[in-house]
Short mmCIF file of C-alpha atoms and ligand atoms in Angstrom, two decimals:
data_model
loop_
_atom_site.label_atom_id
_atom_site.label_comp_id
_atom_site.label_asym_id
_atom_site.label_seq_id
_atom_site.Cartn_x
_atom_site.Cartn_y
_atom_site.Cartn_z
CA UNK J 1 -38.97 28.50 -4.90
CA UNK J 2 -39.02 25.46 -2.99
CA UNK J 3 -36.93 24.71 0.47
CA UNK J 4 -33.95 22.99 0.00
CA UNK J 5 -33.61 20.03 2.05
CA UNK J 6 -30.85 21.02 4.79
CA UNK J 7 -30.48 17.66 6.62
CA UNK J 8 -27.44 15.72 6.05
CA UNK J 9 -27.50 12.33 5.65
CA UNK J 10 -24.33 10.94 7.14
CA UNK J 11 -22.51 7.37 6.63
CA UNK J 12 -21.68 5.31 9.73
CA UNK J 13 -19.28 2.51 9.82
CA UNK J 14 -20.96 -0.82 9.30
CA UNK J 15 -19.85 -1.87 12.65
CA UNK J 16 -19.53 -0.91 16.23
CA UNK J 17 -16.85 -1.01 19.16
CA UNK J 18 -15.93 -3.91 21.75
CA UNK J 19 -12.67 -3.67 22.96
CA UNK J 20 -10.86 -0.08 22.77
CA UNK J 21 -7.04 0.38 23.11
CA UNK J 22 -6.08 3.56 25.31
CA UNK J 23 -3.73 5.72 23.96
CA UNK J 24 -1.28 8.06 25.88
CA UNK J 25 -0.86 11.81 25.00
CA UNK J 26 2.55 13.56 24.94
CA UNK J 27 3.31 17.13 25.32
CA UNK J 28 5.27 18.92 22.80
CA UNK J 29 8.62 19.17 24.98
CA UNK J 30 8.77 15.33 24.97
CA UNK J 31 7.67 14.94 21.13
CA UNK J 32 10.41 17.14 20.19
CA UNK J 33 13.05 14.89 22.26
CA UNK J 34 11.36 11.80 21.16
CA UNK J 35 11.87 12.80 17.21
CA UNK J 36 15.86 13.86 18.18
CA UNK J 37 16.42 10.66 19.69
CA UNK J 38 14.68 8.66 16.48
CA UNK J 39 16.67 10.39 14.26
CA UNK J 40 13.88 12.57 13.16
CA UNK J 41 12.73 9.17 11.68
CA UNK J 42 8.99 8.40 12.21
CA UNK J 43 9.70 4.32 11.54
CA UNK J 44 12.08 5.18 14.72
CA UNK J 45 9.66 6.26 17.65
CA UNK J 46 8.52 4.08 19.97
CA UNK J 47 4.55 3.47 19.41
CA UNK J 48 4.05 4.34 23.01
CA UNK J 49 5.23 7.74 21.98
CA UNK J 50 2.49 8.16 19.26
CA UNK J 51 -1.09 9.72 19.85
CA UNK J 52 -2.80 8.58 16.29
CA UNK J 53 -0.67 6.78 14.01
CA UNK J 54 -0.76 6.77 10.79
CA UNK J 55 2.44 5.44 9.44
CA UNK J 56 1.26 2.34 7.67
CA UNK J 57 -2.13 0.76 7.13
CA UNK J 58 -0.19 -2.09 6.87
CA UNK J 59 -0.96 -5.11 9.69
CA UNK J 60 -2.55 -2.10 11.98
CA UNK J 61 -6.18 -2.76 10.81
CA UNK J 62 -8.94 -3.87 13.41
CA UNK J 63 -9.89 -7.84 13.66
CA UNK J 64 -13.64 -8.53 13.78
CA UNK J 65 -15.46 -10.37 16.31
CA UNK J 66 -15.48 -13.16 13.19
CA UNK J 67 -11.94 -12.99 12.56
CA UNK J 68 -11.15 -13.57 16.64
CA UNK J 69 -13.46 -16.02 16.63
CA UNK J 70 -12.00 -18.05 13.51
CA UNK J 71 -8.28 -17.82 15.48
CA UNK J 72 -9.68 -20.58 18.17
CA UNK J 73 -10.31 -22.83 14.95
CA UNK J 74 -6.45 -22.39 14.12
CA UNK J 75 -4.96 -26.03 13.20
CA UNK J 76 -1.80 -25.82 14.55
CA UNK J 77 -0.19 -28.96 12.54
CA UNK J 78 2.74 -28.09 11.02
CA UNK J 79 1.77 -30.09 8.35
CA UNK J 80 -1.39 -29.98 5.95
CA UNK J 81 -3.26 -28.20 8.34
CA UNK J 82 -6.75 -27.57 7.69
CA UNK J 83 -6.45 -23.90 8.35
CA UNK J 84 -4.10 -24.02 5.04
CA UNK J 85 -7.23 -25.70 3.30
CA UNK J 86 -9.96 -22.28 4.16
CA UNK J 87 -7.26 -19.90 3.21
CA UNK J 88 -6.83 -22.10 -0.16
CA UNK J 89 -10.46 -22.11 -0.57
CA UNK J 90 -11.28 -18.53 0.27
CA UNK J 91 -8.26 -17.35 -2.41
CA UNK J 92 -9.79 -19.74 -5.15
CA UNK J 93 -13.15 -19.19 -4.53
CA UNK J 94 -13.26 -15.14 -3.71
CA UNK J 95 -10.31 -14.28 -6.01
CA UNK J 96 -10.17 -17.21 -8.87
CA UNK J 97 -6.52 -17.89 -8.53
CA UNK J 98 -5.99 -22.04 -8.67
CA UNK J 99 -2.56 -22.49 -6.54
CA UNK J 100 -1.59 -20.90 -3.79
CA UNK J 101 1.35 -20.73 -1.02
CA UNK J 102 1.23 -18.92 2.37
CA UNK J 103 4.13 -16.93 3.03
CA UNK J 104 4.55 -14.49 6.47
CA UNK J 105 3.74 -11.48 4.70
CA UNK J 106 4.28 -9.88 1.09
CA UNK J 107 7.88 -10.00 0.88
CA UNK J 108 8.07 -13.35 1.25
CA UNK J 109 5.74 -14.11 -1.93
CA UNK J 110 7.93 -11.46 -3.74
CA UNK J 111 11.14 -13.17 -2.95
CA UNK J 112 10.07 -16.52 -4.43
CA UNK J 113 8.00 -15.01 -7.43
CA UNK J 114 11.10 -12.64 -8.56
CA UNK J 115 13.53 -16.09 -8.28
CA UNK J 116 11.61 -17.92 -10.28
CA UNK J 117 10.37 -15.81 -13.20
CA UNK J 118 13.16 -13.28 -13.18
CA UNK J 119 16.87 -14.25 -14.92
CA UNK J 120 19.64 -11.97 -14.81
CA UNK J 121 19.55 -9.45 -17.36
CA UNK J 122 15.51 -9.50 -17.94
CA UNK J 123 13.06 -6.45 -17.48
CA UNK J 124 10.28 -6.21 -15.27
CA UNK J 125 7.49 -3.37 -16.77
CA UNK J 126 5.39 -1.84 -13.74
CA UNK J 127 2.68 0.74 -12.68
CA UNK J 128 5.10 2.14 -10.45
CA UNK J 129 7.91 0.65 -8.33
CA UNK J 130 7.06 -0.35 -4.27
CA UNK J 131 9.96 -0.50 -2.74
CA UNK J 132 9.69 -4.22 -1.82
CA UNK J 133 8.77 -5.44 -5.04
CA UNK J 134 11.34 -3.69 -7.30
CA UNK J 135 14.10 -4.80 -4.55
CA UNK J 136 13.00 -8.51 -5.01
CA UNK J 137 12.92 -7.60 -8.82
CA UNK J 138 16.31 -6.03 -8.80
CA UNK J 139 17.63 -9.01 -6.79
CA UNK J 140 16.61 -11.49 -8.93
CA UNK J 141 18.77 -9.62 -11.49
CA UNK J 142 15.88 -7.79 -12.95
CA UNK J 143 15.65 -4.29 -14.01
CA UNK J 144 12.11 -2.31 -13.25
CA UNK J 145 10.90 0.09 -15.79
CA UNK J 146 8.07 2.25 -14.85
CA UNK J 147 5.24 2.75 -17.64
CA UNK J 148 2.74 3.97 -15.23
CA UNK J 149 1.05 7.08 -17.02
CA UNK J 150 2.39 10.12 -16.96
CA UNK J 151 -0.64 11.33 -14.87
CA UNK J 152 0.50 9.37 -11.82
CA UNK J 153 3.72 11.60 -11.57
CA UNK J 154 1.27 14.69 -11.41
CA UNK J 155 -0.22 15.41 -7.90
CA UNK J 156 -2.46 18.01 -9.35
CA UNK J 157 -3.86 15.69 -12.08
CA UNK J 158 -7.71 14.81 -11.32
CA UNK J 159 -7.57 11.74 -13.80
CA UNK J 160 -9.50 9.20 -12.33
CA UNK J 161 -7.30 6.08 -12.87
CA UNK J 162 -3.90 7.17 -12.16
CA UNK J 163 -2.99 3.73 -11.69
CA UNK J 164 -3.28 3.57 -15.71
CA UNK J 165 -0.34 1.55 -17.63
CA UNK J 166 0.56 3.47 -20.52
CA UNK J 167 0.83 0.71 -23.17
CA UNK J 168 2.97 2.94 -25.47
CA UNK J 169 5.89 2.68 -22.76
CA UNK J 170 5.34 -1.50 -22.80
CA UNK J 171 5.32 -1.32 -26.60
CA UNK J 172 8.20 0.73 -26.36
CA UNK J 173 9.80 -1.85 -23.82
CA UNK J 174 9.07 -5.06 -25.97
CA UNK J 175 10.39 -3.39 -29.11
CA UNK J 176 13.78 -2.32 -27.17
CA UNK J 177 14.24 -5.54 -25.62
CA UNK J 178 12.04 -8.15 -27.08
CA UNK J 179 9.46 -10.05 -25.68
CA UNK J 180 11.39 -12.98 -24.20
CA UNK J 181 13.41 -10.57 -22.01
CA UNK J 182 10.32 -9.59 -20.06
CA UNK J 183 9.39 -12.26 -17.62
CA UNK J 184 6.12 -10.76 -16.74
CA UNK J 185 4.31 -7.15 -16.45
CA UNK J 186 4.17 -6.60 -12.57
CA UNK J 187 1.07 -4.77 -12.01
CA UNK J 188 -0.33 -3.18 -8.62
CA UNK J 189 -4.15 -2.70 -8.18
CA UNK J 190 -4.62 0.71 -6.52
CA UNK J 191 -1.44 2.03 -6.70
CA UNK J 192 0.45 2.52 -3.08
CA UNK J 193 2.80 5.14 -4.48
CA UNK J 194 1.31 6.89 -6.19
CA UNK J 195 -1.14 7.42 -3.55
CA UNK J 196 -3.65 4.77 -4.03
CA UNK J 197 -4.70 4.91 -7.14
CA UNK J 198 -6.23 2.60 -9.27
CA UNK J 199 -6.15 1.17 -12.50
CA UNK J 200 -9.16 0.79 -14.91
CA UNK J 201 -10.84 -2.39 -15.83
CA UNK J 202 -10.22 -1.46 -19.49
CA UNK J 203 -6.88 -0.28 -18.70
CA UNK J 204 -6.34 -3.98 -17.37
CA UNK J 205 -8.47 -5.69 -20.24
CA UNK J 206 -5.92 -3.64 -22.48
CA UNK J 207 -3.03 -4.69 -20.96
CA UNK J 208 -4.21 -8.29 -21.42
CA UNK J 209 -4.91 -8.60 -25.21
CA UNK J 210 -1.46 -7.16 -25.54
CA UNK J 211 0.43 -9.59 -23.28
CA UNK J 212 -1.45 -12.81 -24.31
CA UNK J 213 -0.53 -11.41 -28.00
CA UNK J 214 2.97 -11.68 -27.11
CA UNK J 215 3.07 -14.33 -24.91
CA UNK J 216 3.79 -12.43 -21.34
CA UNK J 217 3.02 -13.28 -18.11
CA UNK J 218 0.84 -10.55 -15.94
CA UNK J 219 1.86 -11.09 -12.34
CA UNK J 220 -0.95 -8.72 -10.09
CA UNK J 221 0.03 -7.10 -6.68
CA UNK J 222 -3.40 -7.50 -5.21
CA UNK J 223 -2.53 -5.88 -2.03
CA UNK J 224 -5.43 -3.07 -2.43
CA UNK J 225 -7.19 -4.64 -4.65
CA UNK J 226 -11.03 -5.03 -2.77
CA UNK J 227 -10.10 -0.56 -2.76
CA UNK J 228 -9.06 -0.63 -6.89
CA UNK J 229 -12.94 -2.61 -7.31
CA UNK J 230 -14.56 0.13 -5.04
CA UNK J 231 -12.54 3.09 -7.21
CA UNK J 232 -13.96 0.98 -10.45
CA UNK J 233 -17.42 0.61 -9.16
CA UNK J 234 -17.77 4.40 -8.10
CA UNK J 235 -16.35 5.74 -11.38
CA UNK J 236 -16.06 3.07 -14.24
CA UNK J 237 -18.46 3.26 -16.63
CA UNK J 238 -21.17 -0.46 -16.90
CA UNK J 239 -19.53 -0.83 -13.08
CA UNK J 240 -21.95 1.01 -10.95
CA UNK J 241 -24.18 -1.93 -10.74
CA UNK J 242 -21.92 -4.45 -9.89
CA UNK J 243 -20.61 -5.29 -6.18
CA UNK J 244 -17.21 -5.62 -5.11
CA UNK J 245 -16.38 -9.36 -5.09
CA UNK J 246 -17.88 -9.51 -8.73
CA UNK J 247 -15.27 -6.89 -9.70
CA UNK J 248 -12.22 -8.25 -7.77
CA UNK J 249 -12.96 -11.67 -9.46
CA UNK J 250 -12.79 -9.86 -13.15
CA UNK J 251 -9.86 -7.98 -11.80
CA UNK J 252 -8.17 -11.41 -10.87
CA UNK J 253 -9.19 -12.95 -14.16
CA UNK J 254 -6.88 -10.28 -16.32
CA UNK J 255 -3.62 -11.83 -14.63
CA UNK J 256 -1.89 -14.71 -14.42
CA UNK J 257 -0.65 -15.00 -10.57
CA UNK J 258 -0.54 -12.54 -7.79
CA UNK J 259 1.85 -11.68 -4.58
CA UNK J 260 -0.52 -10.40 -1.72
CA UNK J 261 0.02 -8.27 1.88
CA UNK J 262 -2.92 -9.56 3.87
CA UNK J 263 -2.22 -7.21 5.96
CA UNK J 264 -3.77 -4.42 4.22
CA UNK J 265 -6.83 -5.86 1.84
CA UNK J 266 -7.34 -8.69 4.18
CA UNK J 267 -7.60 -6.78 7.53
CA UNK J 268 -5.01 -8.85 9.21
CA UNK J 269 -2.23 -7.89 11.31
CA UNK J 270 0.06 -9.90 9.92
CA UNK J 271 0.75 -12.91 6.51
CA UNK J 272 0.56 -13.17 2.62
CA UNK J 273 0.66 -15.33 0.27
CA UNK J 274 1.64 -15.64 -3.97
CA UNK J 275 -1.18 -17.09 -6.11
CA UNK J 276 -0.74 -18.65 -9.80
CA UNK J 277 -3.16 -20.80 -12.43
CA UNK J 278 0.97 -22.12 -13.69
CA UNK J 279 1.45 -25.69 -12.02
CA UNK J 280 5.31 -25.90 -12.80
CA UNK J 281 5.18 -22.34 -11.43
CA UNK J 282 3.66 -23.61 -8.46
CA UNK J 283 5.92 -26.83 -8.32
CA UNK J 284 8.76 -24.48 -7.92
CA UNK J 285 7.34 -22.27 -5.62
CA UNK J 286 6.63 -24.93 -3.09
CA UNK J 287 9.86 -26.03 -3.57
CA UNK J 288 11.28 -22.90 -2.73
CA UNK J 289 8.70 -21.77 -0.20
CA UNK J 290 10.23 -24.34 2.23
CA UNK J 291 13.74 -22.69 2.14
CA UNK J 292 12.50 -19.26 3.10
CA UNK J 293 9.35 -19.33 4.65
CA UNK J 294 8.15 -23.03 5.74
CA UNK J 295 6.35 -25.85 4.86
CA UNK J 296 3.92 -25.23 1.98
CA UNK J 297 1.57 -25.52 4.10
CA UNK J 298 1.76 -22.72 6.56
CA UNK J 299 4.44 -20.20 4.81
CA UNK J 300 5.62 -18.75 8.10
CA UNK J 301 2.39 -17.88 9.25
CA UNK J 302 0.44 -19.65 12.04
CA UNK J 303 -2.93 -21.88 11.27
CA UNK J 304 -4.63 -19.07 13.45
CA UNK J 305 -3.23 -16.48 10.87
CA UNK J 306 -4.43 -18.05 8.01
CA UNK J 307 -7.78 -18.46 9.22
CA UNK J 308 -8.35 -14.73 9.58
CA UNK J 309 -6.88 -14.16 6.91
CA UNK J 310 -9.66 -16.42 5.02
CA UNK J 311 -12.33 -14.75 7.00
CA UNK J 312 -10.86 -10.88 6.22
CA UNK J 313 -10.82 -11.71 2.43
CA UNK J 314 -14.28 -12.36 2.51
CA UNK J 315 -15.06 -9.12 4.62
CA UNK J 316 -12.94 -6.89 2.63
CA UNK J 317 -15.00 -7.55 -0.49
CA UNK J 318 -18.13 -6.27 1.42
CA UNK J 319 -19.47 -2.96 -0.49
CA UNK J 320 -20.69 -1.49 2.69
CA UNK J 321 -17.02 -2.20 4.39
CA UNK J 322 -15.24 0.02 1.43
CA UNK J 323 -17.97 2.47 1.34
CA UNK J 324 -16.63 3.26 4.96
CA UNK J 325 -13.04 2.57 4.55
CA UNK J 326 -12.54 4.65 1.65
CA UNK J 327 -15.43 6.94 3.00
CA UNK J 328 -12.97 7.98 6.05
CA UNK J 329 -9.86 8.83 3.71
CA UNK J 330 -11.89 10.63 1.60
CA UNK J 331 -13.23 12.60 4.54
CA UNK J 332 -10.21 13.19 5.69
CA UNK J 333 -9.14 14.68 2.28
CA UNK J 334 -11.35 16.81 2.03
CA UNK J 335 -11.27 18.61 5.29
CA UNK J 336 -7.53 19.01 4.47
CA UNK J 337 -8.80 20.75 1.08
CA UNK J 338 -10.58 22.64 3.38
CA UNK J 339 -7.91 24.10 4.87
CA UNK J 340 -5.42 24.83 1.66
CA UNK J 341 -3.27 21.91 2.02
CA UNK J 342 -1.36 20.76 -0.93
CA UNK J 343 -2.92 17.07 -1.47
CA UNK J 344 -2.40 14.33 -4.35
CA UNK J 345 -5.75 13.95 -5.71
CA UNK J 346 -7.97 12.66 -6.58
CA UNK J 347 -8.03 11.32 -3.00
CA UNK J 348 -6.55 7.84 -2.54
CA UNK J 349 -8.09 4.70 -0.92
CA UNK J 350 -5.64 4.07 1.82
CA UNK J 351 -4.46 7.47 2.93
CA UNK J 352 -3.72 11.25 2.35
CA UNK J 353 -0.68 11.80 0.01
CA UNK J 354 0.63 15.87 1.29
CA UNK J 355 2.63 17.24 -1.62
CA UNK J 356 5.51 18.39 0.14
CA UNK J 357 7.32 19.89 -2.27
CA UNK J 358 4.32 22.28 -2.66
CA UNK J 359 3.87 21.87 1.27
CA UNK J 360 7.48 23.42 1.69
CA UNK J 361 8.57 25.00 -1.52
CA UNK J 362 11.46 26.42 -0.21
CA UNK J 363 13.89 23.24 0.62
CA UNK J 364 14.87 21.23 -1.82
CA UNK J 365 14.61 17.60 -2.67
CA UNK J 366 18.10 16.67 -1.44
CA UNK J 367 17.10 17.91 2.03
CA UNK J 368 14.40 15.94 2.20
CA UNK J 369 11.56 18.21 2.45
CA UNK J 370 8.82 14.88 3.02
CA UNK J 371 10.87 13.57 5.60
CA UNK J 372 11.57 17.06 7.92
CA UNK J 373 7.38 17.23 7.00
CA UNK J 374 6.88 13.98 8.64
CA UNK J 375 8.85 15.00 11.74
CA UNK J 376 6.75 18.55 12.28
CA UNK J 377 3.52 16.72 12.04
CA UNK J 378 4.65 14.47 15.25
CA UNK J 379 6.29 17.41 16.62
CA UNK J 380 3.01 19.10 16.67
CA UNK J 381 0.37 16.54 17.86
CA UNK J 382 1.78 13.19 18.12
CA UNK J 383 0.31 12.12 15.06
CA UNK J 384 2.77 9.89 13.04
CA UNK J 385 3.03 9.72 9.54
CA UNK J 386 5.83 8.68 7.08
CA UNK J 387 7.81 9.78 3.99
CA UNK J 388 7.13 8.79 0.35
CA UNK J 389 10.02 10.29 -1.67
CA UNK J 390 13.71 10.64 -2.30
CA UNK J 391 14.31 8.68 1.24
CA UNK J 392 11.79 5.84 0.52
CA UNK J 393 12.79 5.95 -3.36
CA UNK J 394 16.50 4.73 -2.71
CA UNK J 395 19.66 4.27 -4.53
CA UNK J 396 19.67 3.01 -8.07
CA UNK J 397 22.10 -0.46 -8.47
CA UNK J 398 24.84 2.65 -9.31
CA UNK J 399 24.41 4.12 -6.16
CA UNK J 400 22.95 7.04 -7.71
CA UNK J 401 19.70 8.55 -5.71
CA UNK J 402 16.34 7.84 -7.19
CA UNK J 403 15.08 11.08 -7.75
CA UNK J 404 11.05 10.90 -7.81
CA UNK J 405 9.13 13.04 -8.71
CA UNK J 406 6.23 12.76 -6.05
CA UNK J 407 7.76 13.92 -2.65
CA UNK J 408 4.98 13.08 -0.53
CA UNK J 409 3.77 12.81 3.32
CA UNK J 410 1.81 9.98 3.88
CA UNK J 411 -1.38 9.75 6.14
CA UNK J 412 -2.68 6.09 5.78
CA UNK J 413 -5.71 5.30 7.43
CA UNK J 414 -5.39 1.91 9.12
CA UNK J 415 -8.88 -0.29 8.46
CA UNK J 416 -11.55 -0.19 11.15
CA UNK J 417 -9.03 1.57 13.71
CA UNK J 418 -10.10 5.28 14.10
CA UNK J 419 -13.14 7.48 14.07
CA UNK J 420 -14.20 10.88 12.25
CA UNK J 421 -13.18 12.66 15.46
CA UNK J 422 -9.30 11.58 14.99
CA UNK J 423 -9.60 12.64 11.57
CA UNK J 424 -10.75 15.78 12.48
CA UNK J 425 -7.47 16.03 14.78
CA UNK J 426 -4.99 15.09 12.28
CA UNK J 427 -6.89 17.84 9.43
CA UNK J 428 -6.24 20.46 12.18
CA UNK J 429 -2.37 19.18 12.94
CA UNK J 430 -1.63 19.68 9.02
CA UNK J 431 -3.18 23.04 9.16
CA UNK J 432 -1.03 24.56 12.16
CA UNK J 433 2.01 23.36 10.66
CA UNK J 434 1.21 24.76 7.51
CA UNK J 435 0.58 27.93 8.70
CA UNK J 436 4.36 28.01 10.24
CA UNK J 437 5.79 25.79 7.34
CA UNK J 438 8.00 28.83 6.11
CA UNK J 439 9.82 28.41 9.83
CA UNK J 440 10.72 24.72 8.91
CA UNK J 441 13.84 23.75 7.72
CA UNK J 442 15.17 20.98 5.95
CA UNK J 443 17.72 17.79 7.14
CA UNK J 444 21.00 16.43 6.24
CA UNK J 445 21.21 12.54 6.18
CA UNK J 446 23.96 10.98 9.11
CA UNK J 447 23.32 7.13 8.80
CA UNK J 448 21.92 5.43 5.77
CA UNK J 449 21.09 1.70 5.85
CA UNK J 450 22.12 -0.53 2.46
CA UNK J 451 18.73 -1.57 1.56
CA UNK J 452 15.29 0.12 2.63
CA UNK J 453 17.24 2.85 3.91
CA UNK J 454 13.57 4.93 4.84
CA UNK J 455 12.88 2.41 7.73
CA UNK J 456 16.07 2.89 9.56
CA UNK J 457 17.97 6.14 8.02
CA UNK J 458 18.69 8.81 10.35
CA UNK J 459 18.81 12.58 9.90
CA UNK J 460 19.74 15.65 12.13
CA UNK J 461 18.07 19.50 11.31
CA UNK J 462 20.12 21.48 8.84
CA UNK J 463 20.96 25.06 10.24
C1 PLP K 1 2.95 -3.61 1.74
C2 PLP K 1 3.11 -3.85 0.31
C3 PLP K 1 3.92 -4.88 -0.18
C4 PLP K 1 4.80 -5.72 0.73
O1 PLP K 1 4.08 -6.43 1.64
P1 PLP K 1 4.61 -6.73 3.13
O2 PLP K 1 3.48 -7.50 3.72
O3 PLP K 1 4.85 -5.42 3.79
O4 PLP K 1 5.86 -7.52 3.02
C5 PLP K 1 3.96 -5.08 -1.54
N1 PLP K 1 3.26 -4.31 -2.38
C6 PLP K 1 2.50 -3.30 -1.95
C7 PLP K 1 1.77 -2.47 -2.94
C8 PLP K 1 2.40 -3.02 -0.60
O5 PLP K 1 1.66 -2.00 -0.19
#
């Protein structure tokens, strides 16, 4: 029989270190003060306090030496500065959209997209809410309905594009409501809660020939979508051959307009901007853009900003930067297989999703079982994570809780930021606590904010 070839071939990140940030350690004492005094809220702890953090990828990803570089070109003018003019080109050129308007980070784009596509009373069809988006929506005097697949509410379900939209629920939606009621399907490319997850190219080419047949808009949350093209190219079927920015560009080409986070995709600390190919959508938007976020030119965001930003698009769409981006998640993932954790697969591109109603079977969803999760994992090595579930779902306009059901611990992996070694930490912190996780209790709500109530809600220990 012939010898099996035992050497491993390991990946490497396409790029190497600089600059390094120190980091302080904690002992456990002081973590366990630290999460009392934040209300056993992870958005509540100082960052000084945390050893690896993995609340958000969101504005914590790395800069490149190009993207520092590019932030001396800035054009500070507050007025048709040629910073605005790269960004503008890099968005038409790398993603296809034709109009485009800066804003200071996702939000921003939401709030002006919801106010003017969205009248009172209309219904806004989506592959799952974010919390952002559907609060824009809702304010506009929208309603979201979710027609996601029913896959994407399973965390054991291996389909491979849980970011599907079932177009049975839309059908279902148009019939109930008619057409003219729905301003717009609001889709995300690889799905943030569901836990990353993306949606098919045939799903999306689907989703098209029914919307142009009855005359509604597709408005794209492109945050993740350079991830969604790397999900597509690694398991769509005619896309193995085809690199990232060809895919993103078809992607782009299925919708009519986009909101964007930069600061995930674009590996930026901090800006956005909305996108559409509609002039008197654009028209308004500038007008708008001025009341909320500045001149149309700059949206908030500094000409330094915008010039990374133009710089990280084009670096995000590289196939060997996702190969390692997604690469770490998924190795991450797995060594938490490894070790019998309860994890939403298949594995996500932006972080680990820990099922913590599996995680901790015996406290239920009213006493937050993701959120008392969150606070053990700090507890236990200073590695901070954050809640996806009842907390971060909300209150319906009744006042009645959402009641989702994913209840989920997230670990998102910021871009460029950490090495295996970390990972290899954090895998180990999940482990411990769930080998005591029958010792952990659950928590009783004392202070809940209006809106967003996850990022400043606070909670004390039941019993
Ligand atoms: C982060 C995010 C947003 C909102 O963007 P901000 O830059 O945080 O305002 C919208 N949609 C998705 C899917 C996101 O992940």
């Amino acid at each position: 029989m012939a010898k099996k070839n035992l050497i491993r071939r390991s990946w490497a990140e396409p790029y190497k270190m600089k600059m390094v940030e120190l980091m302080k350690m904690t002992t456990r004492a002081e973590r366990t003060k630290f999460i009392r005094e934040a209300g056993y809220n992870t958005f509540l702890l100082r960052s000084r306090d945390v050893y690896i953090d993995l609340l958000t990828d969101s504005g914590t990803n790395a800069m490149s030496d190009q993207q520092w570089s590019a932030f001396m070109r800035g054009d500070e003018a507050y007025a048709g500065s040629e910073s605005y003019y790269r960004l503008e080109a890099a968005i038409q050129k790398f993603y296809g959209y034709k109009y485009i308007i800066p804003t200071h980070q996702g939000r921003g784009a939401e709030n002006i997209l919801s106010q003017i596509l969205i009248k009172k009373g209309d219904i806004v069809p989506g592959n799952m809410y974010f919390t952002t988006t559907r609060l824009h929506q809702e304010l506009a005097g929208g309603t979201f309905q979710d027609i996601i697949i029913d896959e994407a509410h399973d965390s054991n379900s291996e389909f491979p594009f849980k970011g599907n939209i079932d177009l049975n629920k839309l059908e279902a939606l148009v019939k109930k409501h008619g057409a003219a009621k729905i301003p717009y399907v609001s889709i995300a490319t690889n799905v943030n809660m569901a836990g990353g997850q993306p949606i098919s190219m045939k799903n999306l080419k689907e989703l098209r020939a029914y919307t142009r047949k009855h005359g509604i808009r597709v408005i794209h949350d492109m945050t993740r979508v350079a991830e969604n093209a790397y999900f597509i190219q690694q398991r769509e079927p005619g896309y193995g051959k085809k690199s990232i920015k060809s895919i993103v560009k078809e992607i782009c080409s299925l919708t009519d307009g986009a909101t964007m986070s930069a600061k995930k995709d674009a590996l930026v600390n901090i800006g956005g901007f909305m996108a559409i190919n509609d002039h008197d959508v654009f028209e308004e938007a500038r007008n708008l853009v001025v009341i909320y976020e500045g001149l149309h030119t700059y949206g908030g965001l500094a000409g330094r900003d915008m010039e990374a930003i133009a710089v990280g698009i084009e670096e995000s769409l590289s196939d060997d930067h996702q190969h390692a981006r997604v690469g770490q998640v998924e190795y991450l993932g797995q060594k938490m297989i490894s070790y019998g954790l309860p994890i939403v697969k298949p594995i996500g591109g932006h972080g680990i999703f820990v099922d913590a109603k599996a995680f901790l079977p015996h406290i239920n969803q009213e006493e937050f079982p993701a959120q008392a999760l969150a606070a053990e994992i700090y507890i236990d090595s200073g590695v901070r994570t954050m809640e996806r579930g009842i907390v971060s779902a909300g209150r319906k306009p009744n006042g009645q809780n959402y009641l989702p059901k994913l209840e989920l611990v997230r670990f998102t992996i910021p871009r460029r930021v950490f090495t295996q070694a970390h990972m290899d930490v954090v895998a180990e912190s999940a482990a411990a606590v769930y080998e005591k996780r029958k010792k952990i209790k659950g928590l009783k709500m004392v202070y809940e904010p209006k809106y967003l109530r996850f990022f400043q809600a606070k909670f004390k220990p039941l019993g």
